[in-house]
Short mmCIF file of C-alpha atoms and ligand atoms in Angstrom, two decimals:
data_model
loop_
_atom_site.label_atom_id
_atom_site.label_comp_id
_atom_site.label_asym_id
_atom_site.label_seq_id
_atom_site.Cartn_x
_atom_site.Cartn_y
_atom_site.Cartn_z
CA UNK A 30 29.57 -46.69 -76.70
CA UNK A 31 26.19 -44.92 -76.19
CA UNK A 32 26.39 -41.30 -75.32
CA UNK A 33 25.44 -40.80 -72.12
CA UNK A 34 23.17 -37.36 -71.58
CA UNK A 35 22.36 -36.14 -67.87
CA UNK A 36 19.88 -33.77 -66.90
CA UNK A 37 19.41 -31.97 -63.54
CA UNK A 38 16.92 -33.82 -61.02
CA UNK A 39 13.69 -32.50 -61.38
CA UNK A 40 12.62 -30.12 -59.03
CA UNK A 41 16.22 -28.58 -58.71
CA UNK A 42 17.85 -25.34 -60.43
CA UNK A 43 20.91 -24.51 -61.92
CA UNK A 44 22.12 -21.34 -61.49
CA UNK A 45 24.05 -20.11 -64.60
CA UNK A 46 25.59 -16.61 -66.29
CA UNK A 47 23.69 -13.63 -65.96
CA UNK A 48 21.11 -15.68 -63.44
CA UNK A 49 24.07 -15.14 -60.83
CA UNK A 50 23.65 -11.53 -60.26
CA UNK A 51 20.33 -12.12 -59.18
CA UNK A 52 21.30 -14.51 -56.28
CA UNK A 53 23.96 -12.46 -55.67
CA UNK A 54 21.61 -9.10 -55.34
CA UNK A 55 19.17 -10.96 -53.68
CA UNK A 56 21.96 -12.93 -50.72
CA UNK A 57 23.76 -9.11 -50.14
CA UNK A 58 20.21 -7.67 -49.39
CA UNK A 59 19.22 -10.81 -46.79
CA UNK A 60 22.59 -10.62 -44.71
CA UNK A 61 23.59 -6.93 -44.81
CA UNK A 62 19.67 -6.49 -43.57
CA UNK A 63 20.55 -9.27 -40.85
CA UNK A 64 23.55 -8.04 -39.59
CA UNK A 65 21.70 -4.16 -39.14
CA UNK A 66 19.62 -6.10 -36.97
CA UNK A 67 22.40 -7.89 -35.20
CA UNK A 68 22.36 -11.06 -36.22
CA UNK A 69 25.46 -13.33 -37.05
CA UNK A 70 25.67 -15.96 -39.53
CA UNK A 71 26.65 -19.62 -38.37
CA UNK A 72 26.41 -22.40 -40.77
CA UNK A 73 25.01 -26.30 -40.21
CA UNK A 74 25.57 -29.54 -41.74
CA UNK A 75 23.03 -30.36 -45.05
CA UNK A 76 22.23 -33.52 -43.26
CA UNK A 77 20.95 -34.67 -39.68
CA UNK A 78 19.58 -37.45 -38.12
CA UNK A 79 15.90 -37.83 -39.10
CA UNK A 80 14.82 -38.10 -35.22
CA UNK A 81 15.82 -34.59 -34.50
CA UNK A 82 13.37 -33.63 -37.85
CA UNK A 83 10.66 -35.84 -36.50
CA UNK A 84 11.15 -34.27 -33.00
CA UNK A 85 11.13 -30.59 -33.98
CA UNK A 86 9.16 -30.39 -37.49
CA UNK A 87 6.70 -33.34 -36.09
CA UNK A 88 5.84 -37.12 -36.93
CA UNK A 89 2.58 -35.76 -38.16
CA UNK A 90 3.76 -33.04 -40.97
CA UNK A 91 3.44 -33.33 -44.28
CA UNK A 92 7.48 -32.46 -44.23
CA UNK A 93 8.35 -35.52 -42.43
CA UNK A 94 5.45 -38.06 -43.63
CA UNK A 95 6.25 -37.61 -46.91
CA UNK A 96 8.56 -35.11 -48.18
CA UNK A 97 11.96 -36.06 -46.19
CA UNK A 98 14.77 -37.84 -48.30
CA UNK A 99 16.36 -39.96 -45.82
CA UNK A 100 19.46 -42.47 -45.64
CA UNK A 101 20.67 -45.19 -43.56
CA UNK A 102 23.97 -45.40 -44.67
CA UNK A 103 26.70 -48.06 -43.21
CA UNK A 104 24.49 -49.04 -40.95
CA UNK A 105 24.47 -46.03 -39.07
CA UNK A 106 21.46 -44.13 -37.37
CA UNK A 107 19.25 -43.02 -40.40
CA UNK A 108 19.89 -39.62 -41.76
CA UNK A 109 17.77 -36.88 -43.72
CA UNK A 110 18.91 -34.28 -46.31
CA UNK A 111 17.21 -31.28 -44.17
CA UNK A 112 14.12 -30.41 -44.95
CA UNK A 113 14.07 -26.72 -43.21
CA UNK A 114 16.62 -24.70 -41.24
CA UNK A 115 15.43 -24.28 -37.98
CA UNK A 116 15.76 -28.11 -36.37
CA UNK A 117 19.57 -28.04 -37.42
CA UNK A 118 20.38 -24.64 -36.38
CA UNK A 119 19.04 -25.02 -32.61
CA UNK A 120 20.63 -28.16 -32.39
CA UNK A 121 23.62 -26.15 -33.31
CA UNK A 122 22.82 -23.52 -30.63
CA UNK A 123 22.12 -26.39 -28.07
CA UNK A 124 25.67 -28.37 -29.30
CA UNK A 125 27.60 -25.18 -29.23
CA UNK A 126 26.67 -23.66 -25.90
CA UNK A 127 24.98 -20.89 -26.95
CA UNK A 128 22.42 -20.88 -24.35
CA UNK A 129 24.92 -20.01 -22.01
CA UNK A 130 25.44 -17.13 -23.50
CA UNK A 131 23.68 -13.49 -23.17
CA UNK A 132 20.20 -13.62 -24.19
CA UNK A 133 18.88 -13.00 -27.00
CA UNK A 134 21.23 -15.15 -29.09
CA UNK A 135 20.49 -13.92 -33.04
CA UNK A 136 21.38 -15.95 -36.00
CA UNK A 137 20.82 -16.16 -39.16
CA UNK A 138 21.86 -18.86 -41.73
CA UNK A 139 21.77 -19.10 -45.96
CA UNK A 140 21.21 -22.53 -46.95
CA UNK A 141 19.76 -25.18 -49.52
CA UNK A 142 16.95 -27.43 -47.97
CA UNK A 143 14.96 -30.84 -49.75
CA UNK A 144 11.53 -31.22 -49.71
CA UNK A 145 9.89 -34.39 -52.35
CA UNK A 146 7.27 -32.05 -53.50
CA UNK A 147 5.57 -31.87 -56.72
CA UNK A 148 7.71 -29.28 -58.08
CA UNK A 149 5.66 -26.14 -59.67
CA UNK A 150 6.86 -22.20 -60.16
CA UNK A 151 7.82 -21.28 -56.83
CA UNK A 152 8.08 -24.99 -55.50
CA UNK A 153 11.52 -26.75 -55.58
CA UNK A 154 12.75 -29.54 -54.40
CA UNK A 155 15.96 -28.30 -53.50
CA UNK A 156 15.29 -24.74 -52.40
CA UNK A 157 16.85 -22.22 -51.02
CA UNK A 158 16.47 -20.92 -47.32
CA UNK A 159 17.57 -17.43 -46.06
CA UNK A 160 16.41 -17.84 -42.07
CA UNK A 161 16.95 -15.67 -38.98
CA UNK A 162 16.36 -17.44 -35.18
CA UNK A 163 16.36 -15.51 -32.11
CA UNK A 164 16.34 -17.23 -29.26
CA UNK A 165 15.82 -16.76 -25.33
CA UNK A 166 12.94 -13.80 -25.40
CA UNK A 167 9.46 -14.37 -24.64
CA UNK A 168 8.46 -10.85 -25.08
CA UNK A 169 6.71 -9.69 -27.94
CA UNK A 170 8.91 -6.93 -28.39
CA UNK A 171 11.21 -10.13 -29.87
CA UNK A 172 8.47 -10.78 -32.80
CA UNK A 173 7.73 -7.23 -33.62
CA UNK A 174 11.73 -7.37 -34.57
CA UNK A 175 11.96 -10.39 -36.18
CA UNK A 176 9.01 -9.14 -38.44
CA UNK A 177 10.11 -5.64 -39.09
CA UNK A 178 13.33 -7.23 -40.00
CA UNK A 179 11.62 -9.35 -42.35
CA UNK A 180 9.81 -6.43 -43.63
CA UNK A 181 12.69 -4.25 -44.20
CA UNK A 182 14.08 -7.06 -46.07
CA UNK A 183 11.22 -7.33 -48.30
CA UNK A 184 11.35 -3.65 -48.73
CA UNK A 185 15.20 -3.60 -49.48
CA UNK A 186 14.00 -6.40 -52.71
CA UNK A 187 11.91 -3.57 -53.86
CA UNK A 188 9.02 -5.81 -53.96
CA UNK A 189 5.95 -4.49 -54.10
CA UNK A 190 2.19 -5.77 -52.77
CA UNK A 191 3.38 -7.63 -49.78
CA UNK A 192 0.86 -8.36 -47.72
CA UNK A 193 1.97 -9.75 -43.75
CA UNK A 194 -0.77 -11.67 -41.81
CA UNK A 195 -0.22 -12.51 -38.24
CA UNK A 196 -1.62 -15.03 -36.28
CA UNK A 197 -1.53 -16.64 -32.68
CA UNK A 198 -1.89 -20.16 -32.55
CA UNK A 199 -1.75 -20.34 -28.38
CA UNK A 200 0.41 -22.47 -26.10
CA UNK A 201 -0.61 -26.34 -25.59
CA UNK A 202 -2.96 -25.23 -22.63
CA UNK A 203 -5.02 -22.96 -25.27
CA UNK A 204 -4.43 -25.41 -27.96
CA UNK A 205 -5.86 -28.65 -26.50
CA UNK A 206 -8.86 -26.93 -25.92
CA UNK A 207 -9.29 -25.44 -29.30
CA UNK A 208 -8.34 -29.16 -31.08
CA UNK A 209 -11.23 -30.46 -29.21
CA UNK A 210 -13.79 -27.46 -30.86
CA UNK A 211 -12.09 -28.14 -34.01
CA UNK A 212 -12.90 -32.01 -33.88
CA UNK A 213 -16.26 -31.31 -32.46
CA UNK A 214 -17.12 -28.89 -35.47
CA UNK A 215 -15.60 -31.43 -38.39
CA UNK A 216 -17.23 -34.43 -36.62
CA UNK A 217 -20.17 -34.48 -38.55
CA UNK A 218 -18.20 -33.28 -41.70
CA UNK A 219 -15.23 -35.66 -41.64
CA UNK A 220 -16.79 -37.51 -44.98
CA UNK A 221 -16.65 -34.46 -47.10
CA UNK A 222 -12.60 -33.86 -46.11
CA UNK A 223 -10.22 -34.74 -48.11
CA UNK A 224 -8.63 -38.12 -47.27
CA UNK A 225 -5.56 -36.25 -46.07
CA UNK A 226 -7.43 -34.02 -43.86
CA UNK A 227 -9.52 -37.23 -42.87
CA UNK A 228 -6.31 -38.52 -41.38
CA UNK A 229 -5.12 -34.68 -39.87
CA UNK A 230 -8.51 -34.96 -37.91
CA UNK A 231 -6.59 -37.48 -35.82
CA UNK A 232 -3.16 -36.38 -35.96
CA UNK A 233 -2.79 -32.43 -36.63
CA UNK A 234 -6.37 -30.88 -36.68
CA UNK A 235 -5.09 -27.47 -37.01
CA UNK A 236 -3.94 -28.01 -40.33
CA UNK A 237 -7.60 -29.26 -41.45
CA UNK A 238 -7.55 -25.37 -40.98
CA UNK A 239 -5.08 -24.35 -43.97
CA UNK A 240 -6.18 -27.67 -45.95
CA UNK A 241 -5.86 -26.31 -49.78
CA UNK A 242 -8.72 -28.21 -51.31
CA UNK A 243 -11.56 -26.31 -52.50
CA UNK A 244 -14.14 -28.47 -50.69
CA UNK A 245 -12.25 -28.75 -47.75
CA UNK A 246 -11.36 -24.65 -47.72
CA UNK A 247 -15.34 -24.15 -47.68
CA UNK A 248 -15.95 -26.93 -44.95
CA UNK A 249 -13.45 -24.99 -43.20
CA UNK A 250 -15.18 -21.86 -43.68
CA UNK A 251 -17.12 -21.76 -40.77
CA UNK A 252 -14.76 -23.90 -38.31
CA UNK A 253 -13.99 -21.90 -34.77
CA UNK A 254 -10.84 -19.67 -34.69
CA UNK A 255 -8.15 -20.26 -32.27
CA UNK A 256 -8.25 -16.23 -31.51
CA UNK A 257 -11.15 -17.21 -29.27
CA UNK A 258 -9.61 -20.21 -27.37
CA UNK A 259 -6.21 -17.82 -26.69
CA UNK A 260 -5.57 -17.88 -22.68
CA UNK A 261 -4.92 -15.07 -20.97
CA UNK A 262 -1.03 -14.95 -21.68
CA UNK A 263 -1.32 -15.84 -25.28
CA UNK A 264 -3.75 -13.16 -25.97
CA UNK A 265 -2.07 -10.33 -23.92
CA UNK A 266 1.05 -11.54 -25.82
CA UNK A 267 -1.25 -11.28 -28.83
CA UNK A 268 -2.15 -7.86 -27.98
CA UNK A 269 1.18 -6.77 -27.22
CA UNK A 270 2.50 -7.59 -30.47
CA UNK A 271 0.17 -5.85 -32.65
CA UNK A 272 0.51 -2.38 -30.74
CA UNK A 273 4.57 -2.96 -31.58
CA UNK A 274 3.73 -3.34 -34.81
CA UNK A 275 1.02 -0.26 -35.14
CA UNK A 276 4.07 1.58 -33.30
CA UNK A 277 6.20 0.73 -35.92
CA UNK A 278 3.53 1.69 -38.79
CA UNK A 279 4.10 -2.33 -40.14
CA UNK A 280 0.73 -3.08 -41.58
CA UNK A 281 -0.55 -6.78 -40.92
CA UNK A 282 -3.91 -8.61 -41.73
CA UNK A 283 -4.77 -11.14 -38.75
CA UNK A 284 -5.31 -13.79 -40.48
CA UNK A 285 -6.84 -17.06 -38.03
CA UNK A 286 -6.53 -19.50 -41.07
CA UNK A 287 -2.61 -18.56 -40.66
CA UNK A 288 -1.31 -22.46 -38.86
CA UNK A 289 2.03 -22.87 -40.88
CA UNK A 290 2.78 -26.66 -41.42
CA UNK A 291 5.67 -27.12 -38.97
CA UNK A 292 4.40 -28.75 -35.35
CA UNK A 293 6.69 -27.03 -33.09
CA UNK A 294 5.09 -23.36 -33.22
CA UNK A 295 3.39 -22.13 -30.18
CA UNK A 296 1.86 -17.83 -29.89
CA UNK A 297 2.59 -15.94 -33.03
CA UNK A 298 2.48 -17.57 -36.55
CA UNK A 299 3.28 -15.05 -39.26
CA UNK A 300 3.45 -15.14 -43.18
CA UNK A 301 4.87 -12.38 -45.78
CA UNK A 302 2.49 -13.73 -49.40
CA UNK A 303 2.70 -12.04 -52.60
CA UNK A 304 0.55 -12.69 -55.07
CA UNK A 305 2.57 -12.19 -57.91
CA UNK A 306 3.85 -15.93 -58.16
CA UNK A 307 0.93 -18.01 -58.67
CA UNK A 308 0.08 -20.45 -56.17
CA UNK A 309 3.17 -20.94 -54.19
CA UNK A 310 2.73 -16.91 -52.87
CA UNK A 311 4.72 -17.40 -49.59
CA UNK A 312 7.57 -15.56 -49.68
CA UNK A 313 8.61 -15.63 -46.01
CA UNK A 314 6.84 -17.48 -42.81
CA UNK A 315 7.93 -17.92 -38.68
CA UNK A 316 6.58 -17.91 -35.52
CA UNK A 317 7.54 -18.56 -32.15
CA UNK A 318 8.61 -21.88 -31.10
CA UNK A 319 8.94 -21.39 -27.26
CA UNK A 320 8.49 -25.59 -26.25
CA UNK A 321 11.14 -26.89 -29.23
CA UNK A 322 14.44 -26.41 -27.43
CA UNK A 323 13.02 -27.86 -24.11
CA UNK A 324 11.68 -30.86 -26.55
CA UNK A 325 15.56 -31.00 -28.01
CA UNK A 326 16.47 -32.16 -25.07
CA UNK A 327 18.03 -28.94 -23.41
CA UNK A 328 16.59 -25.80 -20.68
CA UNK A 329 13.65 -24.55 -21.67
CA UNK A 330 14.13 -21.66 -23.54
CA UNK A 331 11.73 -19.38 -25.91
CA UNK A 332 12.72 -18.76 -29.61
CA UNK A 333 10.88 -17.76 -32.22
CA UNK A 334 12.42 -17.01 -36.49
CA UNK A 335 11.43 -16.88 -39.85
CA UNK A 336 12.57 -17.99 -43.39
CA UNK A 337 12.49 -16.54 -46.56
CA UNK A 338 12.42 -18.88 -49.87
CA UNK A 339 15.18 -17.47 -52.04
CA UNK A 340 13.65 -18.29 -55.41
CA UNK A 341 10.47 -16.85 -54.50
CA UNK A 342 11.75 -13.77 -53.71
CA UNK A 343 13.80 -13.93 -57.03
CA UNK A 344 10.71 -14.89 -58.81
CA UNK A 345 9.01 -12.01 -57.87
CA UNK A 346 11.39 -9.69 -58.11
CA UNK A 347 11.45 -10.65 -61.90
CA UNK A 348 7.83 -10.67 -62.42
CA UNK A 349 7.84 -7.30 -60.76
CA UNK A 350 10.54 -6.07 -63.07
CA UNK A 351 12.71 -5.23 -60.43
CA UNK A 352 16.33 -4.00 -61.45
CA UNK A 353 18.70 -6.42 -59.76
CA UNK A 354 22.62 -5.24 -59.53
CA UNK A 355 25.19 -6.17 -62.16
CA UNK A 356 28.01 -8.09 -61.30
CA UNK A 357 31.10 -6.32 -61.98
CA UNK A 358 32.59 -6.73 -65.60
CA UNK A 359 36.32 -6.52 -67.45
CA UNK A 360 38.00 -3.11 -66.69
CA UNK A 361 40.63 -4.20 -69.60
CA UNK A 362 40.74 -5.95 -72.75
CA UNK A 363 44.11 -6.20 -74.15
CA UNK A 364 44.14 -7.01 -77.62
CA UNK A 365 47.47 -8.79 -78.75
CA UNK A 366 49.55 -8.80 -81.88
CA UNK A 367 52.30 -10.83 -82.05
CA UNK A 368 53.92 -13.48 -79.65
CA UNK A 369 55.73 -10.60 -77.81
CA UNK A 370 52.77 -8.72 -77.52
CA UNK A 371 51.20 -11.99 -76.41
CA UNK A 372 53.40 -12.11 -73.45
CA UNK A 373 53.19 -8.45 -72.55
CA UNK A 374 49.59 -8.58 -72.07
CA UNK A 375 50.05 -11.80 -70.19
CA UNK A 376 52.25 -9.61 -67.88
CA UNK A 377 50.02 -6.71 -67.71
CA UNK A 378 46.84 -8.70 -67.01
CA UNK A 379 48.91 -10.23 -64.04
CA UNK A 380 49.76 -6.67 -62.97
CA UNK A 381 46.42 -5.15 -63.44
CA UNK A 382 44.89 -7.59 -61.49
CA UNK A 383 47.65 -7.69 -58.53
CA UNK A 384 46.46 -3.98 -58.61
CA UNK A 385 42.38 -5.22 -58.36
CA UNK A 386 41.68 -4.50 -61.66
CA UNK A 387 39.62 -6.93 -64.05
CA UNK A 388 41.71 -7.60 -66.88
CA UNK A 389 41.73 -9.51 -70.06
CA UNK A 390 43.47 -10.96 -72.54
CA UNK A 391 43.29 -13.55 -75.30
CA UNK A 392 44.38 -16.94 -74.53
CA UNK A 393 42.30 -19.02 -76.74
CA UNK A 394 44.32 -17.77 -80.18
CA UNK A 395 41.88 -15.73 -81.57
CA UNK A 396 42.23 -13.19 -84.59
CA UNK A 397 42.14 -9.22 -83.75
CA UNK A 398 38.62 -8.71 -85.04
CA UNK A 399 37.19 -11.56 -82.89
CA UNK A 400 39.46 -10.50 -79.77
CA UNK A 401 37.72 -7.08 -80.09
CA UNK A 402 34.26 -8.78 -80.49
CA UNK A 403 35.20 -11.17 -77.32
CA UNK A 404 35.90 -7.80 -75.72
CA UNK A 405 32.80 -6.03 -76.47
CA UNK A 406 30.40 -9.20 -75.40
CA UNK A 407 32.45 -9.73 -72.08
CA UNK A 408 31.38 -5.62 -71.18
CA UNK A 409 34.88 -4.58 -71.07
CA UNK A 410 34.79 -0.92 -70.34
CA UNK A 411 38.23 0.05 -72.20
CA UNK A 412 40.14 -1.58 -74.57
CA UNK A 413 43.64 -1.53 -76.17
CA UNK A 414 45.96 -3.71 -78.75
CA UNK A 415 49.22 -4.09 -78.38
CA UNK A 416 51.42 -4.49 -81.48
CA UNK A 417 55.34 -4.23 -82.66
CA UNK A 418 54.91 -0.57 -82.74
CA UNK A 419 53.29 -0.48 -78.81
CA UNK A 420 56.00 -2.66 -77.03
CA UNK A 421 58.76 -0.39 -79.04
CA UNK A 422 57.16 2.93 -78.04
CA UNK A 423 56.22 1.92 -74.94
CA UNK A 424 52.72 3.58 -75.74
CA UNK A 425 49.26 2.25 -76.36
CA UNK A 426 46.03 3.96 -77.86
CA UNK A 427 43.71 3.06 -74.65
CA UNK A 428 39.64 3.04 -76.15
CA UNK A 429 36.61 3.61 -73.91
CA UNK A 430 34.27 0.50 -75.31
CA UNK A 431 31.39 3.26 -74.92
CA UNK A 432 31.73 5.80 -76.72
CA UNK A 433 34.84 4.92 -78.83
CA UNK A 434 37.35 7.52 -77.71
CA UNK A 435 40.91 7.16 -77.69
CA UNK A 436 43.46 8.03 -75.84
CA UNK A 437 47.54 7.84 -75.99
CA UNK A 438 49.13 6.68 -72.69
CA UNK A 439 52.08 5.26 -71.35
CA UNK A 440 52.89 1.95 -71.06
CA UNK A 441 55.55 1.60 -68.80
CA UNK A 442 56.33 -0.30 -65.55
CA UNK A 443 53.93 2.10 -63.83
CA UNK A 444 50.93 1.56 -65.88
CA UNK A 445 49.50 -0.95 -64.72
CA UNK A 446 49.62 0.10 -60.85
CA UNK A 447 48.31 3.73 -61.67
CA UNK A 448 45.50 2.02 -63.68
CA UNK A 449 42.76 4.07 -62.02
CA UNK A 450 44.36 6.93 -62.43
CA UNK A 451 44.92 7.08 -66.21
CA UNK A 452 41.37 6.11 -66.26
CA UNK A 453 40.51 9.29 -63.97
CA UNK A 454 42.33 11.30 -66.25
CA UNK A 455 40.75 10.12 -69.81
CA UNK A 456 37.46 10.29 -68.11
CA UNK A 457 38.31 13.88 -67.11
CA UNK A 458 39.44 14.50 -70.70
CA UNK A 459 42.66 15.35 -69.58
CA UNK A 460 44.82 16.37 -73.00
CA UNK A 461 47.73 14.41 -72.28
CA UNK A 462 47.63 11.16 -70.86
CA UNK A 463 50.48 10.27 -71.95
CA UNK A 464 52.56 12.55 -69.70
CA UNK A 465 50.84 10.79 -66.70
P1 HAM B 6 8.33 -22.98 -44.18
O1 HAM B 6 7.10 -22.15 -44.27
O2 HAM B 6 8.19 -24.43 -44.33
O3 HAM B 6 8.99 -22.64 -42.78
O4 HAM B 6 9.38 -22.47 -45.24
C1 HAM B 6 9.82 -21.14 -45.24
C2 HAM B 6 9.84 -20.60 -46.66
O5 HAM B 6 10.62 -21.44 -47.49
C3 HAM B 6 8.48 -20.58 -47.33
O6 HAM B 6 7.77 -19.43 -46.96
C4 HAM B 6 8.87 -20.55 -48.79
O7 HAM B 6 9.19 -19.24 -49.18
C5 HAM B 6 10.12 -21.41 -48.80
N1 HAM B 6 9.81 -22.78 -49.24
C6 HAM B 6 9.30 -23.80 -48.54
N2 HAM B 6 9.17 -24.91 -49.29
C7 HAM B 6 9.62 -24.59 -50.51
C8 HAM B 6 9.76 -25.30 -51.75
N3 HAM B 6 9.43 -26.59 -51.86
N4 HAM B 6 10.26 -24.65 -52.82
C9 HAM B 6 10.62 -23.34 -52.73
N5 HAM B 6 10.52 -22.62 -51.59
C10 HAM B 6 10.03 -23.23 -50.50
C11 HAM B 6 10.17 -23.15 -42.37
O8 HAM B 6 10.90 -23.83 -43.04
C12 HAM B 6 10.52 -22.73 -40.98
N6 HAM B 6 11.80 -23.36 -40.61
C13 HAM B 6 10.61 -21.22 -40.87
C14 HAM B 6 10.99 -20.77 -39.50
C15 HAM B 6 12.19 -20.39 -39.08
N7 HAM B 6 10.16 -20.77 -38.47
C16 HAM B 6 10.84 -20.36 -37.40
N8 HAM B 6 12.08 -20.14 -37.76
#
């Protein structure tokens, strides 16, 4: 029979040995920073009906047109593998009754997401999503605090080079009048676009804006900014935002070309890019999404959130060189001699680790030398082998992987559960252990 050999879909990671601490580093800093800020974690299905994606993320994105992987299974309602935290998470908040509670209502969620993207550094197409919604403020004193959490997130990474730009992209009153400037001003250019921005010229002119393509970037160039179709509410709310943030000393660029490529945003857009990662530079990107709840189907209620992509942060924490924590490694190796001895470690090992200790000890059958090489390779901080001679003297020669010293100590019934202290006292250089 022909030997079958599987590979990971393209576009996804795995996440293997020493790769793990980084996740780990990275997924302490995003939820210990959340919860300063008092948000709570809740957690959503990886799959929803596609109408509440096409509702919230738009029939006209990118996302949806193209980059959804969707299901009909059993003839139910079709299904899609989500494509972005938000849609899920206030249906959750709608489903769950949260809008009955206190206002504001802050979450914040850690999850995988599918996009059918090219993949590229930085580009996945199962990523990783660290997002924070707040939901029932209008005032910009909400968005300067979703951003400065953002920020001190981004800080906490140890990231470097960070730049924020901040944008408003206006309510539907401001915006209808600024898509009609926008068409007006391509009208005569539409042949030049790209055939993608061709067709956003119809359905999603504001993201003509953003359009990546060289010729379309310099078309673009010149186009009117939304800044200057902002009605009085937007641009106060504007205004109000950016002396928060000068209050707060958070530095921002305002940045008009700033649209993001989700339809339900209304008033601030934001984006945290790096340029550290290539292309795919956006580490973090929100705004407020004041209409989307109402469009759900329930009160009308602001929000407004952000998400982080974890393996862009990752990336450039690496590329910056940034130290990321080390997972914990063995306190004990216990080096074995003998079927008793076998047993004995078996029974300390249990002890030890009853006691929250990291012990080990062979169970693969291997010879002393290579247990003590296992030992080293694993990190083991101390060491020890027990033999005839140990189990009859109740004693053991403990050895600090280090630096090589030795000490005598006691191996009785105690041992293991006074573990930390015999360490304490070798450590201290205490002269004898053994009396512990
Ligand atoms: P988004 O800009 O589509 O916004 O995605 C947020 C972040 O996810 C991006 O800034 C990026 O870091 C990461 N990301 C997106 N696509 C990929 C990909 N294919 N591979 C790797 N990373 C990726 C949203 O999803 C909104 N739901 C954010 C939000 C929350 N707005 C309000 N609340």
């Amino acid at each position: 029979m022909a030997i079958l050999k599987f590979q990971r879909p393209n576009g996804t990671q795995d996440v293997v040995g020493k790769q793990i601490d980084k996740w780990h580093t990275v997924e302490d800093i995003v939820t210990s920073e959340a919860q300063v800020y008092g948000f709570s974690e809740i957690r959503i299905p990886t799959f929803e009906s596609t109408s509440l994606f096409v509702r919230s993320v738009g029939d006209s994105t990118d996302v949806v047109q193209k980059e959804m992987y969707s299901v009909s299974a059993k003839g139910d309602a079709e299904l899609s593998l989500r494509p972005e935290g938000t849609a899920g998470a206030m249906r959750a908040v709608i489903e769950n009754g949260l809008l009955n509670e206190s206002f504001p209502q802050k979450v914040y969620y850690l999850l995988s997401c599918f996009r059918h993207e090219k993949p590229q550094a930085g580009r996945l197409r199962e990523f990783h999503q660290f997002g924070c919604e707040m939901v029932g403020s209008q005032d910009p004193r909400s968005d300067a605090e979703l951003i400065s959490l953002a920020k001190s997130i981004i800080d906490r990474t140890g990231i470097k080079g960070v730049e924020l730009y901040i944008n408003s992209i206006g309510c539907p009153n401001c915006r209808a009048r600024f898509t009609e400037a926008l068409k007006s001003y391509f009208a005569d250019k539409q042949d030049s676009l790209c055939d993608n921005c061709k067709n956003r010229l119809e359905t999603n002119p504001l993201r003509v804006i953003d359009c990546k393509e060289e010729n379309c970037a310099k078309i673009a160039k010149d186009a009117p900014i939304i800044l200057d179709y902002l009605c009085d509410e937007c641009s106060e709310h504007f205004e109000k935002l950016k002396r928060c943030l000068d209050a707060m000393e958070i530095k921002y660029t305002v940045n008009p070309k700033i649209v993001r490529g989700l339809d339900y945003y209304t008033k601030t857009v934001f984006e945290f890019v790096t340029t550290d990662i290539g292309s795919q530079g956006t580490i973090c990107g929100g705004g407020r999404y004041d209409g989307l709840i109402e469009q759900l189907g329930a009160k009308s209620t602001p929000a407004m959130g952000f998400a982080m992509g974890l393996e862009r942060l990752i990336l450039t924490m690496e590329n910056q060189g940034v130290e990321f924590k080390n997972e914990p490694t063995c306190d004990l190796y216990i080096a074995t001699l003998g079927e008793k001895a076998e047993i004995k470690a078996m029974q300390l090992c249990s002890q030890l680790r009853e006691n929250g200790n990291m012990a080990e000890c062979d169970i693969v059958g291997r010879g002393l030398k290579a247990e003590m090489k296992y030992a080293d390779k694993i990190g083991a901080k101390f060491s020890m082998v027990i033999g005839d001679y140990e189990l009859e003297s109740s004693s053991a020669r403990l050895r600090n992987m280090k630096n090589g010293e030795l000490s005598e100590i006691k191996l009785d019934g105690s041992f293991a559960y006074n573990f930390e202290s015999v360490l304490v006292s070798f450590l201290l250089g205490a002269d004898d252990i053994f009396k512990q």
